[in-house]
Amino acid sequence: MEQRITLVTLGVSDLARAKAFYRALGWRGQEVEETVFFQAGGLGLVLWDRGRLARECGLEAGPGPVPAVGFGGIALSHNVRSDAEVDALLSAVERAGGTVTKPGAVNAVGFYSGAFVDPDGHAWEVAHNPGIPFNEDGSITLPDFGGV
């Protein structure tokens, strides 16, 4: 398997609500056959019906959105260029209908971050980590942490 992720698909309970939330945060995409696609740097973020996504993966959808069942074991990360951008984005999330679960603060590792969940309970970290700088095109290249 090549070391690559091409799409991240979020199962949502209400596609119109999910699409409105991400649009309120400034994301622009396209809807095709009840699926919303956003270009997110070098990969795609997809919004799709939670039950259909579960069936596509050969799984049961479960009792409801992630908040009803607790943390789903995955968090998406969105790095920004300053501490102030972390706070501004968390404020925008609240205005758009998301829930801030951790206000911006210096975390245990020493950089500034906060967290939120979207209306379907998908966890996002928002961070300003100067140790992971942006390339000119807005992508990142992870530094050498010493190998695994």
XYZ file of N, CA and C in Angstrom, residues 42-101:
180
model
N -4.112 18.845 -0.981
C -3.867 17.729 -1.873
C -4.819 16.557 -1.687
N -5.860 16.712 -0.883
C -6.821 15.634 -0.726
C -8.227 16.184 -0.776
N -9.202 15.306 -0.737
C -10.593 15.723 -0.756
C -11.278 15.409 0.557
N -12.142 16.328 0.996
C -13.011 16.094 2.143
C -14.406 15.884 1.570
N -15.041 14.795 1.967
C -16.326 14.409 1.404
C -17.361 14.318 2.525
N -18.562 14.821 2.274
C -19.697 14.666 3.179
C -20.673 13.706 2.518
N -21.062 12.642 3.256
C -21.946 11.633 2.688
C -22.845 11.094 3.782
N -24.017 10.642 3.428
C -24.966 10.089 4.381
C -24.299 9.021 5.246
N -24.460 9.160 6.557
C -23.799 8.271 7.523
C -24.177 6.797 7.309
N -25.446 6.523 7.109
C -25.889 5.140 6.911
C -25.342 4.550 5.618
N -25.361 5.333 4.557
C -24.833 4.846 3.276
C -23.330 4.599 3.369
N -22.616 5.500 4.063
C -21.174 5.320 4.227
C -20.882 4.042 5.021
N -21.627 3.827 6.103
C -21.428 2.618 6.910
C -21.647 1.370 6.063
N -22.749 1.345 5.302
C -23.023 0.182 4.451
C -21.927 -0.020 3.411
N -21.426 1.084 2.843
C -20.352 0.992 1.849
C -19.100 0.355 2.453
N -18.910 0.563 3.765
C -17.751 -0.006 4.467
C -18.057 -1.375 5.067
N -19.272 -1.888 4.840
C -19.642 -3.194 5.376
C -19.901 -3.168 6.870
N -20.343 -2.009 7.389
C -20.550 -1.844 8.829
C -21.973 -1.400 9.128
N -22.351 -1.507 10.395
C -23.619 -0.959 10.868
C -23.396 0.510 11.203
N -24.378 1.350 10.936
C -24.241 2.790 11.181
C -24.170 3.126 12.667
N -24.675 2.286 13.543
C -24.663 2.592 14.971
C -25.888 3.397 15.364
N -25.982 3.747 16.647
C -27.204 4.356 17.166
C -27.435 5.814 16.777
N -26.470 6.504 16.265
C -26.704 7.904 15.931
C -25.406 8.631 15.705
N -25.474 9.965 15.690
C -24.251 10.738 15.457
C -23.210 10.497 16.539
N -21.983 10.824 16.235
C -20.855 10.563 17.134
C -21.095 11.067 18.562
N -21.666 12.259 18.808
C -21.849 12.676 20.200
C -22.701 11.705 21.007
N -23.637 11.002 20.342
C -24.486 10.052 21.056
C -23.703 8.829 21.507
N -22.613 8.512 20.813
C -21.855 7.315 21.150
C -20.479 7.627 21.720
N -20.110 8.897 21.812
C -18.810 9.278 22.350
C -17.779 9.503 21.256
N -16.548 9.682 21.658
C -15.463 9.971 20.732
C -15.276 8.815 19.775
N -15.205 9.124 18.485
C -15.107 8.101 17.455
C -13.699 7.607 17.185
N -12.683 8.154 17.867
C -11.329 7.653 17.712
C -10.518 8.312 16.619
N -11.035 9.370 16.003
C -10.291 10.069 14.961
C -10.565 11.564 15.081
N -9.536 12.360 14.833
C -9.687 13.817 14.805
C -8.998 14.346 13.552
N -9.656 15.248 12.885
C -9.055 15.940 11.749
C -8.314 17.142 12.305
N -7.223 17.525 11.700
C -6.453 18.674 12.181
C -6.385 19.745 11.116
N -6.524 20.976 11.557
C -6.427 22.130 10.665
C -5.401 23.080 11.283
N -4.223 23.140 10.677
C -3.191 24.036 11.181
C -3.382 25.423 10.589
N -3.099 26.441 11.391
C -3.201 27.835 10.964
C -1.867 28.523 11.246
N -1.766 29.788 10.844
C -0.488 30.496 10.889
C -0.249 31.312 12.155
N -1.242 31.399 13.069
C -1.037 32.182 14.293
C -2.010 31.733 15.381
N -1.690 32.083 16.621
C -2.594 31.804 17.736
C -3.928 32.514 17.532
N -3.868 33.759 17.030
C -5.096 34.536 16.802
C -6.009 33.839 15.793
N -5.424 33.165 14.794
C -6.241 32.437 13.815
C -6.957 31.259 14.462
N -6.330 30.625 15.450
C -6.999 29.532 16.177
C -8.272 30.083 16.812
N -8.133 31.185 17.556
C -9.284 31.765 18.250
C -10.353 32.245 17.275
N -9.933 32.863 16.171
C -10.895 33.363 15.182
C -11.678 32.206 14.562
N -10.994 31.116 14.260
C -11.688 29.982 13.660
C -12.652 29.336 14.649
N -12.254 29.226 15.902
C -13.155 28.649 16.901
C -14.402 29.513 17.075
N -14.253 30.828 17.000
C -15.423 31.721 17.062
C -16.326 31.511 15.856
N -15.721 31.362 14.671
C -16.498 31.124 13.450
C -17.248 29.797 13.539
N -16.621 28.794 14.137
C -17.259 27.486 14.308
C -18.536 27.631 15.133
N -18.463 28.366 16.235
C -19.646 28.550 17.078
C -20.753 29.275 16.317
N -20.389 30.311 15.566
C -21.394 31.051 14.788
C -22.035 30.161 13.720
N -21.272 29.203 13.197
C -21.762 28.329 12.137
C -22.576 27.143 12.667
N -22.601 26.937 13.978
C -23.392 25.853 14.554
C -22.594 24.682 15.091
N -21.265 24.791 15.105
C -20.432 23.756 15.700
C -20.302 23.982 17.198
N -19.614 23.077 17.881
C -19.420 23.171 19.329
C -17.932 23.157 19.644
N -17.461 24.219 20.287
C -16.064 24.260 20.724
C -15.950 23.355 21.941
N -15.081 22.359 21.861
C -14.904 21.402 22.953
C -13.657 21.710 23.787
